[in-house]
Short mmCIF file of C-alpha atoms in Angstrom, two decimals:
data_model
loop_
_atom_site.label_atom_id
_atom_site.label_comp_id
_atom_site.label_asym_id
_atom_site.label_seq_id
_atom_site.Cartn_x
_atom_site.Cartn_y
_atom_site.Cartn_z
CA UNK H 1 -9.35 -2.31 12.49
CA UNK H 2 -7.38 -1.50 9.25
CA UNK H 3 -9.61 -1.37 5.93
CA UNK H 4 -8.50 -1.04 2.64
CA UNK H 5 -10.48 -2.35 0.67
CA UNK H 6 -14.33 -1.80 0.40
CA UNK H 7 -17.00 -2.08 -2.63
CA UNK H 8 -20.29 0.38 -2.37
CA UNK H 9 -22.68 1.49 -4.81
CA UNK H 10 -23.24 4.88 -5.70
CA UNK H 11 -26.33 6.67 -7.39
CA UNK H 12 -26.77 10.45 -8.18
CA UNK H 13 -30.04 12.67 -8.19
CA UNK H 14 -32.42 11.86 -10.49
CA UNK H 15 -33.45 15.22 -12.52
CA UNK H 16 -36.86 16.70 -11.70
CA UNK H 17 -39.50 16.66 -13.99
CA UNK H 18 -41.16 19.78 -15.89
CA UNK H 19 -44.61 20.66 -15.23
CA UNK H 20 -47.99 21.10 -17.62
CA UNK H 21 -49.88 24.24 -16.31
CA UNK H 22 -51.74 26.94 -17.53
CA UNK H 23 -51.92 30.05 -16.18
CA UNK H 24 -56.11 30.16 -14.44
CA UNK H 25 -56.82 33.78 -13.25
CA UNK H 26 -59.67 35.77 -13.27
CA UNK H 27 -60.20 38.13 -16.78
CA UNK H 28 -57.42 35.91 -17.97
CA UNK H 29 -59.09 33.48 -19.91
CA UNK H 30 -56.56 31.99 -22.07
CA UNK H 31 -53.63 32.20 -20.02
CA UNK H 32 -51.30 30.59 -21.49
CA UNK H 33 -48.60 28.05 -20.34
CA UNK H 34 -46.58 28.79 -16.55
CA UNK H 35 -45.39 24.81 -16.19
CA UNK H 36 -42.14 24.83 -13.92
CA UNK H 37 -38.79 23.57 -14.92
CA UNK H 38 -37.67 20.95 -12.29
CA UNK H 39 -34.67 21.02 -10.18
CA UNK H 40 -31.08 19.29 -10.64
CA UNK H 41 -30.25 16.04 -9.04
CA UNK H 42 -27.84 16.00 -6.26
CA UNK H 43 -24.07 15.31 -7.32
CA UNK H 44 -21.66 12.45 -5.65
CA UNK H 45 -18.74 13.70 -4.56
CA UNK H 46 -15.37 12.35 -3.59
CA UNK H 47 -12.91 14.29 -1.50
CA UNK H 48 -9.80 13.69 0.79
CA UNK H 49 -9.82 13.79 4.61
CA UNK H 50 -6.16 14.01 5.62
CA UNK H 51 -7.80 13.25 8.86
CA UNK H 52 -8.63 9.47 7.75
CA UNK H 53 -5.89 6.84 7.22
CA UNK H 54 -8.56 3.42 7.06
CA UNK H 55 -11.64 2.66 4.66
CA UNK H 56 -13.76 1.21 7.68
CA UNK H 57 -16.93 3.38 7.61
CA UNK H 58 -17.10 2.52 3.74
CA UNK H 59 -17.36 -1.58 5.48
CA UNK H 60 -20.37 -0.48 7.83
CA UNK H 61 -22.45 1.66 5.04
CA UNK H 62 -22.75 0.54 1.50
CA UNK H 63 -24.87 2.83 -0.08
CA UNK H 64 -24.59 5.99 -0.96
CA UNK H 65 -27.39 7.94 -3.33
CA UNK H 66 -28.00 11.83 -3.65
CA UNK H 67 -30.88 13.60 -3.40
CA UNK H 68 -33.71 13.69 -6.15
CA UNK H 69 -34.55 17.25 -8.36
CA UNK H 70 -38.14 18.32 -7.33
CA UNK H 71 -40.46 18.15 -9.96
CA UNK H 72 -41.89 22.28 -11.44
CA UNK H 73 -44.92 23.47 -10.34
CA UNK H 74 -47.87 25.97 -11.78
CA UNK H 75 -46.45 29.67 -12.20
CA UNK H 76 -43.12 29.30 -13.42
CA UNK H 77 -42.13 27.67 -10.11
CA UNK H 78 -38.47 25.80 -10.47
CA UNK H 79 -38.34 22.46 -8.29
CA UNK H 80 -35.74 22.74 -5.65
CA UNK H 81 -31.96 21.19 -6.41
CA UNK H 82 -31.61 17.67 -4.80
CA UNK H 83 -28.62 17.79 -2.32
CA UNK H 84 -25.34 16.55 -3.29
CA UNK H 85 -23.24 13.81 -1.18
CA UNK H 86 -19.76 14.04 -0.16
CA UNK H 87 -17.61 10.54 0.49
CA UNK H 88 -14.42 11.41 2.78
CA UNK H 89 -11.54 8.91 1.74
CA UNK H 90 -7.78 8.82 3.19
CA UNK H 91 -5.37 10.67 0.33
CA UNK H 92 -4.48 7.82 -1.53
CA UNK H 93 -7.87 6.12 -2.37
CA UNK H 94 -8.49 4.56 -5.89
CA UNK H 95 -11.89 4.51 -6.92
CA UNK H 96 -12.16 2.09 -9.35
CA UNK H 97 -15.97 0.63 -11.41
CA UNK H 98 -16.23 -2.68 -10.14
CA UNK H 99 -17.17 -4.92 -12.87
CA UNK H 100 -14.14 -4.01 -15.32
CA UNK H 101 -11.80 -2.48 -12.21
CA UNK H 102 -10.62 0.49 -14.27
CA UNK H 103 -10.01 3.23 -12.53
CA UNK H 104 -12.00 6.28 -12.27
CA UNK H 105 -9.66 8.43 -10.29
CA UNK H 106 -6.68 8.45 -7.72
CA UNK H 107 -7.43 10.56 -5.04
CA UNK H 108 -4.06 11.62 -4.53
CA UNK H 109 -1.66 14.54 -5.46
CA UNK H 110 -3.80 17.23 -7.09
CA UNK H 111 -6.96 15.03 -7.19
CA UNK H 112 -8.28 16.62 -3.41
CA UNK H 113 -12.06 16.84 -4.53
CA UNK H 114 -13.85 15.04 -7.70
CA UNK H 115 -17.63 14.89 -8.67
CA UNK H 116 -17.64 11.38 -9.83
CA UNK H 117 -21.61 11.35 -10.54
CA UNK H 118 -23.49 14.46 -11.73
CA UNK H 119 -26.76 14.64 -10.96
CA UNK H 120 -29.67 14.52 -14.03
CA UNK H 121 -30.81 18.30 -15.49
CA UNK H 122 -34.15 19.29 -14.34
CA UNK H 123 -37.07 18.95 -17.53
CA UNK H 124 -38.30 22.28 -18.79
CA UNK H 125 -42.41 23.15 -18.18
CA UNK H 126 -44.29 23.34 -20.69
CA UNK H 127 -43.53 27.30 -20.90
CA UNK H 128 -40.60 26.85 -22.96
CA UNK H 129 -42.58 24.71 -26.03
CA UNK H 130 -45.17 27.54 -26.62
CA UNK H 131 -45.04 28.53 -30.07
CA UNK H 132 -46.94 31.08 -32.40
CA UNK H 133 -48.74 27.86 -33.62
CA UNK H 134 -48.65 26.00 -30.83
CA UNK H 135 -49.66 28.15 -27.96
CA UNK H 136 -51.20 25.52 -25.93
CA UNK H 137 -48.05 23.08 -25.06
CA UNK H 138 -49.40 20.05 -23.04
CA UNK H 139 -46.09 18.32 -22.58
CA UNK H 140 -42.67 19.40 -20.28
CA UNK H 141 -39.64 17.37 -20.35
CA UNK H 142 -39.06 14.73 -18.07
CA UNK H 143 -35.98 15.19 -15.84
CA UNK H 144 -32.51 13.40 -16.74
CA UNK H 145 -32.30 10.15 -14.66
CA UNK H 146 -30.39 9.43 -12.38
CA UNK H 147 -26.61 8.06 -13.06
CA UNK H 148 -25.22 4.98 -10.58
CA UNK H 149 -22.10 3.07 -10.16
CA UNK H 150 -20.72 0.16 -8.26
CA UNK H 151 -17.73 0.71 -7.10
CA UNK H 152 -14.66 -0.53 -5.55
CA UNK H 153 -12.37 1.48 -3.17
CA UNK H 154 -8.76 0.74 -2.87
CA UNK H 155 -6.24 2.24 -0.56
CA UNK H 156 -2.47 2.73 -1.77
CA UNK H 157 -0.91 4.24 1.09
CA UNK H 158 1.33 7.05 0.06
CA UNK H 159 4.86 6.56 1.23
CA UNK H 160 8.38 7.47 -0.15
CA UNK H 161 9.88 4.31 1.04
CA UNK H 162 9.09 0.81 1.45
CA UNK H 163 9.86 -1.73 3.38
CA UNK H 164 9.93 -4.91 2.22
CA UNK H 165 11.24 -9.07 3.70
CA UNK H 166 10.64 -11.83 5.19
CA UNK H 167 8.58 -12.04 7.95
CA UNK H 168 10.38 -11.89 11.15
CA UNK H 169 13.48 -10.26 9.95
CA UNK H 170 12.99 -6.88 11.99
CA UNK H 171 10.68 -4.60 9.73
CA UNK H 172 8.64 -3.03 12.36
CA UNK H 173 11.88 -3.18 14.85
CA UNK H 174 13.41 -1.01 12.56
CA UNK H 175 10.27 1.34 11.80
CA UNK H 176 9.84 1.27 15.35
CA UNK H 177 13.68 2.99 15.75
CA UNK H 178 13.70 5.44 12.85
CA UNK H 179 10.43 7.23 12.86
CA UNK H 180 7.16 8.27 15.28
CA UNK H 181 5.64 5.27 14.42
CA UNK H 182 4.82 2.21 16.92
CA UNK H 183 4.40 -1.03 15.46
CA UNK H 184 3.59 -4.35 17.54
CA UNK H 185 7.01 -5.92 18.30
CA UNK H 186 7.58 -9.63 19.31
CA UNK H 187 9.17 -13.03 18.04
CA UNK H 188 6.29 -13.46 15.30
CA UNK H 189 6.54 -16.19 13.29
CA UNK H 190 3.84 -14.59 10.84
CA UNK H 191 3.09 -11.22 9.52
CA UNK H 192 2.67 -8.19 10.74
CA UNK H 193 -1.39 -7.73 10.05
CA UNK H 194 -1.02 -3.98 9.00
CA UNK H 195 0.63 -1.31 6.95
CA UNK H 196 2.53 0.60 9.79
CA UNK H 197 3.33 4.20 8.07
CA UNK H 198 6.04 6.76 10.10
CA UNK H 199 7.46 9.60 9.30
CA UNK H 200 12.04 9.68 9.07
CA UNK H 201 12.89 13.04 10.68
CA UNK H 202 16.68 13.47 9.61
CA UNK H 203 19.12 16.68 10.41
CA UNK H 204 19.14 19.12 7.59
CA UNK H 205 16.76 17.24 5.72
CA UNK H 206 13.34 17.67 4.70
CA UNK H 207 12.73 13.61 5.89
CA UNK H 208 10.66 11.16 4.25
CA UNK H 209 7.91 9.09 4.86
CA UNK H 210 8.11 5.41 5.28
CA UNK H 211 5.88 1.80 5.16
CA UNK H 212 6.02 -1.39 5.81
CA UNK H 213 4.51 -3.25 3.57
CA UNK H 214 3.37 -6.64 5.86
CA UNK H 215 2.55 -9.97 4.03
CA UNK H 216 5.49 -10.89 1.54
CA UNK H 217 6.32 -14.56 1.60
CA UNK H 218 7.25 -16.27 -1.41
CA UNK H 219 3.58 -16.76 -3.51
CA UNK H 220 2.73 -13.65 -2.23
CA UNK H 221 2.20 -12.34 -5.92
CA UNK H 222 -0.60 -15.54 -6.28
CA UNK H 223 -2.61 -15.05 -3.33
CA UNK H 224 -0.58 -17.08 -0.65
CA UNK H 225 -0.93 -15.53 2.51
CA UNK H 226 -2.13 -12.26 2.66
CA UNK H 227 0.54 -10.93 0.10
CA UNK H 228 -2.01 -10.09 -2.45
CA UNK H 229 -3.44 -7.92 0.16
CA UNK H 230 -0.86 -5.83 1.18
CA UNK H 231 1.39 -5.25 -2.34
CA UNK H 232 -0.78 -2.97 -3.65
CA UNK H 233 0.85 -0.49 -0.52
CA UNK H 234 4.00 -0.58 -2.52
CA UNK H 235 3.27 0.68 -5.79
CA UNK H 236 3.43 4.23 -4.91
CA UNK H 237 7.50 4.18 -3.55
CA UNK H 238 9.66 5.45 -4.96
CA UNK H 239 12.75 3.43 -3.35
CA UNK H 240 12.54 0.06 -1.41
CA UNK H 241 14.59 -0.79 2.00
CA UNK H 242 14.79 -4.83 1.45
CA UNK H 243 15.61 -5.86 5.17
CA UNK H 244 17.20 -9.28 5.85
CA UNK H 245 18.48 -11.63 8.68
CA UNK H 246 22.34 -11.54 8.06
CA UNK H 247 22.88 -13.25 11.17
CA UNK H 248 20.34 -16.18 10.04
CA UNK H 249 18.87 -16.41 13.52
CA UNK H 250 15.47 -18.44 11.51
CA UNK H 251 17.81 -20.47 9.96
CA UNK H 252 17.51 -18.60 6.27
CA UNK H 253 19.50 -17.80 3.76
CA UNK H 254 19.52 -14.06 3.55
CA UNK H 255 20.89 -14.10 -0.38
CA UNK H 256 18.06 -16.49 -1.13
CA UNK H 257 15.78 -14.17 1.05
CA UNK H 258 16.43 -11.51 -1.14
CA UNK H 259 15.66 -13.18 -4.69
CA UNK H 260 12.74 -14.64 -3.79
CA UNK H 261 10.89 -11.61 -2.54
CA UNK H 262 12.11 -9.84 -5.53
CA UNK H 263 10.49 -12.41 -7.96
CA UNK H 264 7.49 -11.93 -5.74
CA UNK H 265 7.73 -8.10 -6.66
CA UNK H 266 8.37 -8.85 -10.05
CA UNK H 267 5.60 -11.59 -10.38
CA UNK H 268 2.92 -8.52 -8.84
CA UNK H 269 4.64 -5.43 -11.22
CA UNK H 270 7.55 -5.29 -12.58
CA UNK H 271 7.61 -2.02 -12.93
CA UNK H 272 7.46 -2.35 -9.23
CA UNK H 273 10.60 -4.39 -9.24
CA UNK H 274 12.46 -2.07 -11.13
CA UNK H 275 12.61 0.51 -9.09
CA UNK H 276 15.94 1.76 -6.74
CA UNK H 277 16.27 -0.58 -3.94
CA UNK H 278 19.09 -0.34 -0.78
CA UNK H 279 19.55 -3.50 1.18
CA UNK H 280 19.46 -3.24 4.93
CA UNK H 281 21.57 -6.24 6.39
CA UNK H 282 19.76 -6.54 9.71
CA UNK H 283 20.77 -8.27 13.21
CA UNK H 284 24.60 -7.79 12.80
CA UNK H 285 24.79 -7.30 16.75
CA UNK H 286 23.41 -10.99 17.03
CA UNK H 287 26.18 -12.55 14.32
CA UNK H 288 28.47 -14.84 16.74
CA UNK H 289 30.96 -16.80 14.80
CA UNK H 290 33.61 -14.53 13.78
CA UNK H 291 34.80 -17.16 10.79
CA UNK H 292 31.42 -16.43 9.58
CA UNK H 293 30.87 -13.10 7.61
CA UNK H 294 27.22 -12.85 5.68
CA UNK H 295 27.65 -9.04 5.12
CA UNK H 296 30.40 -9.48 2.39
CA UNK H 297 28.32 -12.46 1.42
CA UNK H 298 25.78 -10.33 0.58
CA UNK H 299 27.98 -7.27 -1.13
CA UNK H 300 29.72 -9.71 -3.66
CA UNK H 301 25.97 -10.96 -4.36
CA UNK H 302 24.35 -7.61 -4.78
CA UNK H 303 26.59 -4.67 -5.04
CA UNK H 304 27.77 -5.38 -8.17
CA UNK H 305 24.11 -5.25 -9.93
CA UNK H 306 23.79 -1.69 -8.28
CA UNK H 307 22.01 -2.44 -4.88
CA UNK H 308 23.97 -0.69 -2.35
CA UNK H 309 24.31 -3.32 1.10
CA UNK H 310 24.06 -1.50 4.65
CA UNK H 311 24.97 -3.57 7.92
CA UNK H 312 22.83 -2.71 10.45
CA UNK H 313 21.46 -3.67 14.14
CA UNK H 314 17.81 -2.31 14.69
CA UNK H 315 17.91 -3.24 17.82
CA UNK H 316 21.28 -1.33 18.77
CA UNK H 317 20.64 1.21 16.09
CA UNK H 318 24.29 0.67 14.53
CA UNK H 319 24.78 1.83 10.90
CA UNK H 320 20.98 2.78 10.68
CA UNK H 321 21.46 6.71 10.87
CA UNK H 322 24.14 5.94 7.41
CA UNK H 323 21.54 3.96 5.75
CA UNK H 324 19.13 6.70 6.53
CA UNK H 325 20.87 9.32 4.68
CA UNK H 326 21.88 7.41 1.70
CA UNK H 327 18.00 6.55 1.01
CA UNK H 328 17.78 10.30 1.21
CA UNK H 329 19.93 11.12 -1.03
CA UNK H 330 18.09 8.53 -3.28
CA UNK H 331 15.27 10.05 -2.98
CA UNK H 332 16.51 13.54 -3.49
CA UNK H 333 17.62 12.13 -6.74
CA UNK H 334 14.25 10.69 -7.64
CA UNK H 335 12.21 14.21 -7.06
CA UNK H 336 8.66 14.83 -5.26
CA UNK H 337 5.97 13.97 -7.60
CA UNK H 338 3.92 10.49 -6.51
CA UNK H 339 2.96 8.57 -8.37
CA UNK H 340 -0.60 8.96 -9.17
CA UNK H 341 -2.58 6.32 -11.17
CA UNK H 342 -4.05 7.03 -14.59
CA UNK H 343 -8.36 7.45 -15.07
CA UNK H 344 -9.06 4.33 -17.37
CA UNK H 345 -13.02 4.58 -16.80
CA UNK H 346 -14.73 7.73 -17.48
CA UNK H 347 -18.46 7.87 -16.23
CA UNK H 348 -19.76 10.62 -18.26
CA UNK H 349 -18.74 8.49 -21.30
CA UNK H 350 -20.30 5.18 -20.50
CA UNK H 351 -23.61 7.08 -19.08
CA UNK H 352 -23.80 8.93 -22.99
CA UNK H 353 -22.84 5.66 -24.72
CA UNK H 354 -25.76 3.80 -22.51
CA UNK H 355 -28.01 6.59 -23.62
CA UNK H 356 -27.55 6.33 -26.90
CA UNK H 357 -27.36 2.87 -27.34
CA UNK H 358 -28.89 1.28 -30.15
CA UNK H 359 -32.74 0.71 -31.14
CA UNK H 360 -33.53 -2.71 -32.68
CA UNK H 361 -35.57 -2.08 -35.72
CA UNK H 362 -37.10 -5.27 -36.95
CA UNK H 363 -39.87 -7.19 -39.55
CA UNK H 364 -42.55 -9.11 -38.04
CA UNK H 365 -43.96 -11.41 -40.20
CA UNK H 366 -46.43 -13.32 -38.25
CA UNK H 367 -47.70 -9.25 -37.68
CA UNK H 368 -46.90 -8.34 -41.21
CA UNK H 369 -45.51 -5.03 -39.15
CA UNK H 370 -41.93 -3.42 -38.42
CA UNK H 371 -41.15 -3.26 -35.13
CA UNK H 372 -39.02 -0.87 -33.68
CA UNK H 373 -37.95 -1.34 -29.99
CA UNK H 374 -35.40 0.27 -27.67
CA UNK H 375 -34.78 2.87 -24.69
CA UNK H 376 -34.11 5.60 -26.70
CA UNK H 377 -37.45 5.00 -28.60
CA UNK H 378 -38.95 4.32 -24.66
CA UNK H 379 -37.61 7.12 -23.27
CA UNK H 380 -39.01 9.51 -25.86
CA UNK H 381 -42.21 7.96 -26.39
CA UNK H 382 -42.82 8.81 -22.24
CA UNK H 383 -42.05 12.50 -22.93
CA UNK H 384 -43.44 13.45 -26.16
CA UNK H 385 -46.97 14.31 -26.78
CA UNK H 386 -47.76 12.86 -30.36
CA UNK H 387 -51.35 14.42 -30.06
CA UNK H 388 -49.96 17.88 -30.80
CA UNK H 389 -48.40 18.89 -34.39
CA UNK H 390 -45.36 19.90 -32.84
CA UNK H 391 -44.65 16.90 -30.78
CA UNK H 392 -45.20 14.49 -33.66
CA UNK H 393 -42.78 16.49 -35.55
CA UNK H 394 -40.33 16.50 -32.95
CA UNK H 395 -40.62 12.58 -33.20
CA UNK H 396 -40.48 12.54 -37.07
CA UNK H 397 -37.39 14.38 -36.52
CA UNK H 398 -35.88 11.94 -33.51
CA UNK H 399 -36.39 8.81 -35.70
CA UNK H 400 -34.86 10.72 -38.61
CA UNK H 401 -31.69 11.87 -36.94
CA UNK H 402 -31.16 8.51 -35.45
CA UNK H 403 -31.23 6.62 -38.79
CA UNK H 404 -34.41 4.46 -37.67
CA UNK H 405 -36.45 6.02 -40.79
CA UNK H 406 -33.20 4.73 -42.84
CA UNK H 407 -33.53 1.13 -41.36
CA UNK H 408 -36.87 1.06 -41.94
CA UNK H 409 -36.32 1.80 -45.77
CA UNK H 410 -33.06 -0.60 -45.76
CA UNK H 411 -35.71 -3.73 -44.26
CA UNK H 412 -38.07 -2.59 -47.64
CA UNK H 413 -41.05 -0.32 -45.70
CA UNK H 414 -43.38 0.84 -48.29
CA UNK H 415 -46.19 3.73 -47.63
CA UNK H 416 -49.34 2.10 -45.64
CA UNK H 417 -46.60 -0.29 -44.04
CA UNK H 418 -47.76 -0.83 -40.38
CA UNK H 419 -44.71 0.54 -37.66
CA UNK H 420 -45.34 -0.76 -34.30
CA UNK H 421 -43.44 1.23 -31.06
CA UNK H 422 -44.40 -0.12 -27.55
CA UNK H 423 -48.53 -0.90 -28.04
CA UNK H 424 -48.15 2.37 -30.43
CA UNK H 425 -48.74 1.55 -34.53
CA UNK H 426 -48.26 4.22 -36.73
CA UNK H 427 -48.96 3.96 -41.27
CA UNK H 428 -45.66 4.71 -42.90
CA UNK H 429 -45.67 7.48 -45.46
CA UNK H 430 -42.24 9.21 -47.13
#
């Protein structure tokens, strides 16, 4: 079965916690503070398997989550590391977030192995808080949670050349004929149900690789048919065979054959559009009225907006070998480098701007208190130990540096004012 599409959700290591200890030996009697730091979550890691051309294993297993940071121990003991996970995806996977679809990475050309996810920093014991004042520390840092994604995963196969028509016109014949691969072949009135990918091996060339792209009909661009599942394989090509009946044998115009699957390409991208195409005039060896001649037809239609027009029999294999080399030479023209898709989401980002997002600070007049609500305010209230001098300082200092102090002031708190933080009420003083 061909995949290539699948959605998953991904969630790295949550950081391991410090630890509170104090060092308890005999003729030590105030030992002071050993609490562990705790270990790093595990990472998620994407990275290509030339070995895989299908996203079915991403269909059977949905989630995907790293291993947890251990939390310290007594006598400077670190937690252990959670282990990382590594996703295997065919070269030309885009990972994109699911909700917005931007994409997070292309795993193609240079892009063989990405950490999408890191893993949360392990809190530091209690050891690293002791002071000259504060000797006796009893809070660590809790570890960094973990980070998690939905995502989708899209394949763009990677191919010099594409393929595209009508169905029925000879596609896979012709695959079939110029490179290893071996398409289904028969008198289908529908689609072919699968990107077919081969490899052109041409004398004194360095050859190319070719697709057909299966599932263009006209409203292909809108979702009829399975068009809008199968033009995303074209994106990456750099030139485009466009393979017609000349000899009509469905009863179709071939010059109308040709316009309507390039509004189709032009409805999906037209940057898509734009790019070089060659037009393969297929099933000459079937064309049996000699009064009748589609291939200049065709020429006087096409040639003069720059699309070269090839007559050829994929059946016979007349005028393919020609048609092969020009598309070289096209591509020659065109260089090596693929076309890799630009990162429009970046993780790391949107996990700091989550982080930081903002704390409500409001009045409460029913309370007659100012209430101040928020995770960052959660967060540190779990981790800070406001019965010691130095943690309340610390806290002074958090509200301070995150301007909560100065809307506080801008709502009109005056000293004795009542602040209320999650069941926590503190008097304000300046």
């Amino acid at each position: 079965m061909f995949a290539d599409r699948a959605r998953i959700y991904v969630r790295s290591g949550k950081g391991g916690d410090g630890y509170v200890s104090f060092r308890r030996e005999k003729y030590v009697p105030a030992g002071g503070p050993d609490g562990g730091d705790g270990g790093r979550g595990g990472d998620v890691i994407f990275e290509v398997d030339e070995g895989l051309n299908t996203l079915i294993d991403f269909r059977n297993v949905r989630k995907y989550k790293a291993g947890d940071g251990e939390p310290g121990s007594k006598r400077n003991c670190r937690g252990k590391d959670g282990g990382d996970i590594t996703l295997k995806v065919p070269q030309g996977t885009v990972i994109r977030e699911a909700e917005s679809g931007s994409i997070i990475v292309d795993m193609s050309g240079e892009n063989r192995r990405v950490v999408l996810l890191k893993g949360g920093r392990g809190g530091n014991g209690n050891q690293h808080y002791a002071t000259s004042t504060m000797q006796a520390p009893k809070y660590a840092q809790p570890g960094q949670p973990a980070k998690e994604l939905e995502l989708l995963l899209e394949l763009k196969v990677i191919a010099d050349v594409g393929l595209v028509g009508f169905p029925n016109v000879g596609k896979s014949t012709f695959l079939s004929r110029v490179s290893n691969a071996r398409p289904k072949i028969a008198n289908y009135h529908f689609t072919t149900l699968n990107p077919n990918l081969g490899v052109v091996d041409l004398e004194g060339t360095g050859g190319f690789v070719i697709a057909d792209i299966p599932g263009l009909i006209e409203g292909a661009s809108e979702g009829v048919g399975l068009g809008h599942e199968f033009l995303r394989h074209i994106e990456r090509t750099k030139v485009i065979i466009h393979i017609v009946d000349a000899a009509g044998t469905e009863g179709r115009d071939p010059v109308a054959d040709i316009y309507a699957i390039n509004r189709e390409l032009e409805a999906y991208d037209p940057d898509v559009a734009k790019r070089p195409q060659v037009i393969a005039a297929n099933k000459i060896d079937v064309i049996c009225d000699p009064e009748i001649d589609p291939i200049s037809r065709i020429r006087e239609e096409f040639e003069p907006k720059g699309i070269p027009v090839y007559p050829i029999s994929a059946v016979s294999g007349q005028g393919v070998k020609e048609l092969l080399y020009h598309v070289n030479e096209m591509l020659e023209g065109l260089g090596e480098e693929i076309t890799v898709f630009e990162q429009e989401y970046f993780p790391e980002q949107e996990a700091a701007a989550d982080s930081d997002s903002s704390c409500s600070v409001v009045y409460d007049p029913d309370e007659d208190e100012y209430v101040v609500e928020g995770p960052k305010i959660e967060k540190m209230l779990g981790y800070t130990n406001l019965d010691s001098e130095k943690g309340f300082s610390f806290f002074q200092k958090f509200l301070k540096d995150t301007g909560i102090l100065t809307q506080l002031e801008d709502l009109g708190i005056q000293d004795g004012d009542t602040v209320r933080m999650y069941g926590l009420k503190f008097d304000y003083y300046k």
